[in-house]
């Protein structure tokens, strides 16, 4: 007889197994709170239909409401949901690549491949380049440990790491477009937040896409991450 939690797994799988809901979950991977109207647009459905889907995702424990006065915002329930969505994307390759029909969709796909947020850390070509540079500079070891040099670098950048973290400072996350690991964990999340806050990175035409600014390129060189990081990256 199957374990009792098989029913729980089936419930979660059913909640994800609908294309519009899958599109909304992927949009929510930017770790921000979205309105139903924004998610409806991202999924290409009406607001009323989006609300029905969001209720199903909420009932399954995949998303949560964030109330701001009369307004309802929605975000992923936690990091475990983000990890599950990312894992399912990697497990679901298409036999034939789908060519986006519109120029806007092509632009989004191109930007997301170049650089994007994966929940709260960086992914795509940019995320992989950052990770490789950290490893090459000795800030991260091959077993995903933040080294003493990495801690010192984090302090220099203004993102000091806790001495006794409650979760992993760094861990591998397989990038679904690059098919190699990029860095996840607190170290990567603090860096992404700092880079966006300081204007080193800016958002692209898609909610999750990011790109390196000219100012950011200069600052990262100042902190020892160039010129390798800038190679192949679009600088604005």
mmCIF file of C-alpha atoms in Angstrom:
data_model
loop_
_atom_site.group_PDB
_atom_site.id
_atom_site.type_symbol
_atom_site.label_atom_id
_atom_site.label_comp_id
_atom_site.label_asym_id
_atom_site.label_seq_id
_atom_site.Cartn_x
_atom_site.Cartn_y
_atom_site.Cartn_z
ATOM 1 C CA UNK A 1 0.000 0.000 0.000
ATOM 2 C CA UNK A 2 1.330 3.455 -0.922
ATOM 3 C CA UNK A 3 2.399 5.753 1.934
ATOM 4 C CA UNK A 4 -0.247 8.231 3.106
ATOM 5 C CA UNK A 5 1.757 11.166 1.716
ATOM 6 C CA UNK A 6 1.189 9.909 -1.839
ATOM 7 C CA UNK A 7 -2.168 11.688 -1.722
ATOM 8 C CA UNK A 8 -0.396 14.920 -0.761
ATOM 9 C CA UNK A 9 1.998 14.532 -3.686
ATOM 10 C CA UNK A 10 -0.904 13.921 -6.057
ATOM 11 C CA UNK A 11 -2.656 17.060 -4.786
ATOM 12 C CA UNK A 12 0.443 19.179 -5.420
ATOM 13 C CA UNK A 13 0.986 17.613 -8.846
ATOM 14 C CA UNK A 14 -2.614 18.293 -9.878
ATOM 15 C CA UNK A 15 -2.308 21.917 -8.802
ATOM 16 C CA UNK A 16 0.765 22.388 -11.000
ATOM 17 C CA UNK A 17 -0.475 20.290 -13.922
ATOM 18 C CA UNK A 18 -2.292 23.052 -15.816
ATOM 19 C CA UNK A 19 -0.529 25.318 -18.291
ATOM 20 C CA UNK A 20 -1.902 28.640 -17.036
ATOM 21 C CA UNK A 21 -1.081 27.783 -13.430
ATOM 22 C CA UNK A 22 2.393 26.671 -14.502
ATOM 23 C CA UNK A 23 2.930 30.008 -16.260
ATOM 24 C CA UNK A 24 1.889 31.880 -13.134
ATOM 25 C CA UNK A 25 4.204 29.836 -10.917
ATOM 26 C CA UNK A 26 7.129 30.530 -13.238
ATOM 27 C CA UNK A 27 6.331 34.253 -13.179
ATOM 28 C CA UNK A 28 6.294 34.163 -9.377
ATOM 29 C CA UNK A 29 9.846 32.783 -9.423
ATOM 30 C CA UNK A 30 11.090 36.385 -9.208
ATOM 31 C CA UNK A 31 10.189 36.171 -5.467
ATOM 32 C CA UNK A 32 7.995 39.265 -5.630
ATOM 33 C CA UNK A 33 4.304 39.656 -4.899
ATOM 34 C CA UNK A 34 2.072 39.933 -7.979
ATOM 35 C CA UNK A 35 -1.535 40.998 -8.445
ATOM 36 C CA UNK A 36 -4.067 38.701 -10.069
ATOM 37 C CA UNK A 37 -4.247 41.101 -13.020
ATOM 38 C CA UNK A 38 -0.474 40.933 -13.556
ATOM 39 C CA UNK A 39 -0.477 37.156 -13.363
ATOM 40 C CA UNK A 40 -3.442 36.977 -15.719
ATOM 41 C CA UNK A 41 -1.489 38.969 -18.289
ATOM 42 C CA UNK A 42 1.601 36.814 -17.850
ATOM 43 C CA UNK A 43 -0.459 33.658 -18.386
ATOM 44 C CA UNK A 44 -2.553 35.088 -21.243
ATOM 45 C CA UNK A 45 -5.886 34.543 -19.506
ATOM 46 C CA UNK A 46 -8.664 36.700 -18.059
ATOM 47 C CA UNK A 47 -8.480 38.076 -14.540
ATOM 48 C CA UNK A 48 -11.481 36.002 -13.463
ATOM 49 C CA UNK A 49 -9.863 32.793 -14.716
ATOM 50 C CA UNK A 50 -6.602 33.765 -13.023
ATOM 51 C CA UNK A 51 -8.403 34.189 -9.703
ATOM 52 C CA UNK A 52 -9.834 30.660 -9.972
ATOM 53 C CA UNK A 53 -6.372 29.251 -10.685
ATOM 54 C CA UNK A 54 -4.815 31.233 -7.837
ATOM 55 C CA UNK A 55 -7.381 29.847 -5.423
ATOM 56 C CA UNK A 56 -6.374 26.310 -6.464
ATOM 57 C CA UNK A 57 -2.686 27.123 -5.990
ATOM 58 C CA UNK A 58 -3.447 28.643 -2.586
ATOM 59 C CA UNK A 59 -5.469 25.600 -1.506
ATOM 60 C CA UNK A 60 -2.531 23.382 -2.500
ATOM 61 C CA UNK A 61 -0.166 25.444 -0.340
ATOM 62 C CA UNK A 62 1.944 26.636 -3.280
ATOM 63 C CA UNK A 63 1.201 30.362 -3.047
ATOM 64 C CA UNK A 64 0.052 32.708 -0.317
ATOM 65 C CA UNK A 65 -1.941 35.926 -0.202
ATOM 66 C CA UNK A 66 -0.398 39.217 0.836
ATOM 67 C CA UNK A 67 -3.103 41.754 1.691
ATOM 68 C CA UNK A 68 -2.436 45.474 1.382
ATOM 69 C CA UNK A 69 -5.653 47.273 2.216
ATOM 70 C CA UNK A 70 -8.186 46.235 -0.410
ATOM 71 C CA UNK A 71 -5.532 44.888 -2.702
ATOM 72 C CA UNK A 72 -4.612 41.221 -2.977
ATOM 73 C CA UNK A 73 -1.098 40.222 -3.907
ATOM 74 C CA UNK A 74 0.196 36.693 -4.358
ATOM 75 C CA UNK A 75 3.667 35.217 -3.944
ATOM 76 C CA UNK A 76 5.229 31.764 -3.717
ATOM 77 C CA UNK A 77 4.667 30.186 -0.316
ATOM 78 C CA UNK A 78 8.347 29.570 0.370
ATOM 79 C CA UNK A 79 11.719 28.603 -1.080
ATOM 80 C CA UNK A 80 10.720 24.916 -1.250
ATOM 81 C CA UNK A 81 8.053 25.756 -3.817
ATOM 82 C CA UNK A 82 10.586 27.685 -5.900
ATOM 83 C CA UNK A 83 13.003 24.741 -5.773
ATOM 84 C CA UNK A 84 10.232 22.346 -6.825
ATOM 85 C CA UNK A 85 9.185 24.519 -9.781
ATOM 86 C CA UNK A 86 12.790 24.890 -10.942
ATOM 87 C CA UNK A 87 13.346 21.127 -10.623
ATOM 88 C CA UNK A 88 10.235 20.350 -12.682
ATOM 89 C CA UNK A 89 11.324 22.770 -15.406
ATOM 90 C CA UNK A 90 14.633 20.927 -15.641
ATOM 91 C CA UNK A 91 12.841 17.568 -15.817
ATOM 92 C CA UNK A 92 10.584 18.720 -18.643
ATOM 93 C CA UNK A 93 12.655 19.264 -21.800
ATOM 94 C CA UNK A 94 10.715 19.668 -25.023
ATOM 95 C CA UNK A 95 11.443 17.241 -27.833
ATOM 96 C CA UNK A 96 11.450 20.159 -30.275
ATOM 97 C CA UNK A 97 12.288 23.756 -29.272
ATOM 98 C CA UNK A 98 9.287 26.041 -29.453
ATOM 99 C CA UNK A 99 9.936 29.181 -31.496
ATOM 100 C CA UNK A 100 8.120 32.148 -29.905
ATOM 101 C CA UNK A 101 5.559 33.628 -32.281
ATOM 102 C CA UNK A 102 5.784 37.257 -31.263
ATOM 103 C CA UNK A 103 8.762 39.610 -31.162
ATOM 104 C CA UNK A 104 7.956 40.323 -27.515
ATOM 105 C CA UNK A 105 8.124 36.632 -26.611
ATOM 106 C CA UNK A 106 11.401 36.238 -28.485
ATOM 107 C CA UNK A 107 12.822 39.233 -26.620
ATOM 108 C CA UNK A 108 11.701 37.825 -23.270
ATOM 109 C CA UNK A 109 13.262 34.436 -24.001
ATOM 110 C CA UNK A 110 16.539 36.029 -25.068
ATOM 111 C CA UNK A 111 16.695 38.241 -21.973
ATOM 112 C CA UNK A 112 15.825 35.378 -19.609
ATOM 113 C CA UNK A 113 18.583 33.246 -21.090
ATOM 114 C CA UNK A 114 21.098 36.080 -20.661
ATOM 115 C CA UNK A 115 20.215 36.810 -17.046
ATOM 116 C CA UNK A 116 17.289 36.326 -14.696
ATOM 117 C CA UNK A 117 16.348 35.887 -11.077
ATOM 118 C CA UNK A 118 15.752 32.341 -9.876
ATOM 119 C CA UNK A 119 13.626 33.052 -6.810
ATOM 120 C CA UNK A 120 16.142 35.342 -5.014
ATOM 121 C CA UNK A 121 19.443 34.506 -6.703
ATOM 122 C CA UNK A 122 20.819 34.985 -10.219
ATOM 123 C CA UNK A 123 20.489 32.488 -13.052
ATOM 124 C CA UNK A 124 21.047 32.260 -16.788
ATOM 125 C CA UNK A 125 24.329 33.209 -18.449
ATOM 126 C CA UNK A 126 24.849 35.957 -15.871
ATOM 127 C CA UNK A 127 24.253 33.689 -12.874
ATOM 128 C CA UNK A 128 26.614 31.051 -14.256
ATOM 129 C CA UNK A 129 29.278 33.695 -15.002
ATOM 130 C CA UNK A 130 29.035 35.099 -11.466
ATOM 131 C CA UNK A 131 29.349 31.602 -9.994
ATOM 132 C CA UNK A 132 32.352 30.707 -12.127
ATOM 133 C CA UNK A 133 34.036 33.969 -11.178
ATOM 134 C CA UNK A 134 33.429 33.346 -7.460
ATOM 135 C CA UNK A 135 34.977 29.884 -7.784
ATOM 136 C CA UNK A 136 37.849 31.154 -9.918
ATOM 137 C CA UNK A 137 38.653 33.882 -7.379
ATOM 138 C CA UNK A 138 38.558 31.410 -4.498
ATOM 139 C CA UNK A 139 35.457 32.918 -2.888
ATOM 140 C CA UNK A 140 33.562 29.646 -3.283
ATOM 141 C CA UNK A 141 35.186 26.232 -3.060
ATOM 142 C CA UNK A 142 34.370 23.315 -5.350
ATOM 143 C CA UNK A 143 32.173 21.799 -2.616
ATOM 144 C CA UNK A 144 30.078 25.005 -2.413
ATOM 145 C CA UNK A 145 31.615 26.285 0.811
ATOM 146 C CA UNK A 146 32.033 30.031 1.185
ATOM 147 C CA UNK A 147 35.732 30.414 1.952
ATOM 148 C CA UNK A 148 37.366 32.867 4.349
ATOM 149 C CA UNK A 149 38.216 34.958 1.287
ATOM 150 C CA UNK A 150 34.557 34.812 0.318
ATOM 151 C CA UNK A 151 33.462 36.086 3.734
ATOM 152 C CA UNK A 152 36.015 38.890 3.557
ATOM 153 C CA UNK A 153 34.846 39.803 0.057
ATOM 154 C CA UNK A 154 31.218 39.840 1.214
ATOM 155 C CA UNK A 155 32.124 42.269 4.008
ATOM 156 C CA UNK A 156 33.968 44.500 1.525
ATOM 157 C CA UNK A 157 30.915 44.560 -0.737
ATOM 158 C CA UNK A 158 28.696 45.437 2.230
ATOM 159 C CA UNK A 159 26.818 42.137 2.572
ATOM 160 C CA UNK A 160 28.336 40.549 5.718
ATOM 161 C CA UNK A 161 27.423 36.915 6.258
ATOM 162 C CA UNK A 162 26.091 35.550 9.565
ATOM 163 C CA UNK A 163 28.536 33.515 11.635
ATOM 164 C CA UNK A 164 25.954 30.845 12.367
ATOM 165 C CA UNK A 165 23.570 30.752 9.390
ATOM 166 C CA UNK A 166 20.343 28.805 9.725
ATOM 167 C CA UNK A 167 20.552 27.617 6.105
ATOM 168 C CA UNK A 168 23.180 27.026 3.454
ATOM 169 C CA UNK A 169 25.321 30.001 2.507
ATOM 170 C CA UNK A 170 25.853 28.456 -0.912
ATOM 171 C CA UNK A 171 24.527 25.423 -2.734
ATOM 172 C CA UNK A 172 24.308 24.298 -6.369
ATOM 173 C CA UNK A 173 21.196 24.959 -8.429
ATOM 174 C CA UNK A 174 21.149 23.421 -11.915
ATOM 175 C CA UNK A 175 20.432 26.146 -14.454
ATOM 176 C CA UNK A 176 17.678 25.021 -16.824
ATOM 177 C CA UNK A 177 18.918 27.104 -19.778
ATOM 178 C CA UNK A 178 22.675 26.676 -19.307
ATOM 179 C CA UNK A 179 22.515 23.067 -18.012
ATOM 180 C CA UNK A 180 25.278 23.705 -15.486
ATOM 181 C CA UNK A 181 25.134 24.723 -11.840
ATOM 182 C CA UNK A 182 24.831 28.293 -10.656
ATOM 183 C CA UNK A 183 25.089 29.331 -7.013
ATOM 184 C CA UNK A 184 22.009 29.501 -4.798
ATOM 185 C CA UNK A 185 21.868 30.054 -1.039
ATOM 186 C CA UNK A 186 22.171 33.073 1.227
ATOM 187 C CA UNK A 187 25.484 34.269 -0.251
ATOM 188 C CA UNK A 188 23.996 34.359 -3.765
ATOM 189 C CA UNK A 189 20.741 35.933 -2.560
ATOM 190 C CA UNK A 190 22.473 38.768 -0.712
ATOM 191 C CA UNK A 191 24.599 39.495 -3.763
ATOM 192 C CA UNK A 192 21.590 39.615 -6.104
ATOM 193 C CA UNK A 193 19.695 41.924 -3.726
ATOM 194 C CA UNK A 194 22.684 44.256 -3.344
ATOM 195 C CA UNK A 195 23.334 44.343 -7.093
ATOM 196 C CA UNK A 196 19.723 45.286 -7.850
ATOM 197 C CA UNK A 197 19.484 47.818 -5.015
ATOM 198 C CA UNK A 198 22.671 49.582 -6.108
ATOM 199 C CA UNK A 199 21.879 49.681 -9.806
ATOM 200 C CA UNK A 200 24.581 47.212 -10.816
ATOM 201 C CA UNK A 201 21.802 45.171 -12.359
ATOM 202 C CA UNK A 202 18.478 46.382 -13.725
ATOM 203 C CA UNK A 203 15.311 44.607 -14.742
ATOM 204 C CA UNK A 204 14.669 43.938 -18.408
ATOM 205 C CA UNK A 205 11.412 43.806 -20.337
ATOM 206 C CA UNK A 206 10.389 40.642 -18.458
ATOM 207 C CA UNK A 207 9.742 40.712 -14.702
ATOM 208 C CA UNK A 208 12.463 38.105 -14.063
ATOM 209 C CA UNK A 209 15.108 39.224 -16.554
ATOM 210 C CA UNK A 210 18.111 41.257 -15.379
ATOM 211 C CA UNK A 211 21.087 42.780 -17.140
ATOM 212 C CA UNK A 212 24.368 44.311 -16.124
ATOM 213 C CA UNK A 213 24.672 48.106 -16.257
ATOM 214 C CA UNK A 214 27.801 50.022 -17.237
ATOM 215 C CA UNK A 215 27.988 51.282 -13.649
ATOM 216 C CA UNK A 216 27.608 47.726 -12.387
ATOM 217 C CA UNK A 217 30.380 46.514 -14.654
ATOM 218 C CA UNK A 218 32.710 49.160 -13.242
ATOM 219 C CA UNK A 219 31.749 48.371 -9.641
ATOM 220 C CA UNK A 220 32.191 44.633 -10.085
ATOM 221 C CA UNK A 221 35.632 45.203 -11.548
ATOM 222 C CA UNK A 222 36.413 47.343 -8.489
ATOM 223 C CA UNK A 223 35.418 44.413 -6.287
ATOM 224 C CA UNK A 224 37.515 41.958 -8.294
ATOM 225 C CA UNK A 225 34.814 40.274 -10.392
ATOM 226 C CA UNK A 226 35.880 41.585 -13.800
ATOM 227 C CA UNK A 227 36.664 41.417 -16.598
ATOM 228 C CA UNK A 228 35.574 37.756 -16.841
ATOM 229 C CA UNK A 229 32.086 38.567 -15.572
ATOM 230 C CA UNK A 230 31.421 41.056 -18.329
ATOM 231 C CA UNK A 231 32.325 38.694 -21.149
ATOM 232 C CA UNK A 232 29.249 37.866 -23.176
ATOM 233 C CA UNK A 233 26.995 39.970 -20.956
ATOM 234 C CA UNK A 234 24.864 42.771 -22.272
ATOM 235 C CA UNK A 235 25.938 46.013 -20.610
ATOM 236 C CA UNK A 236 23.442 48.879 -20.551
#
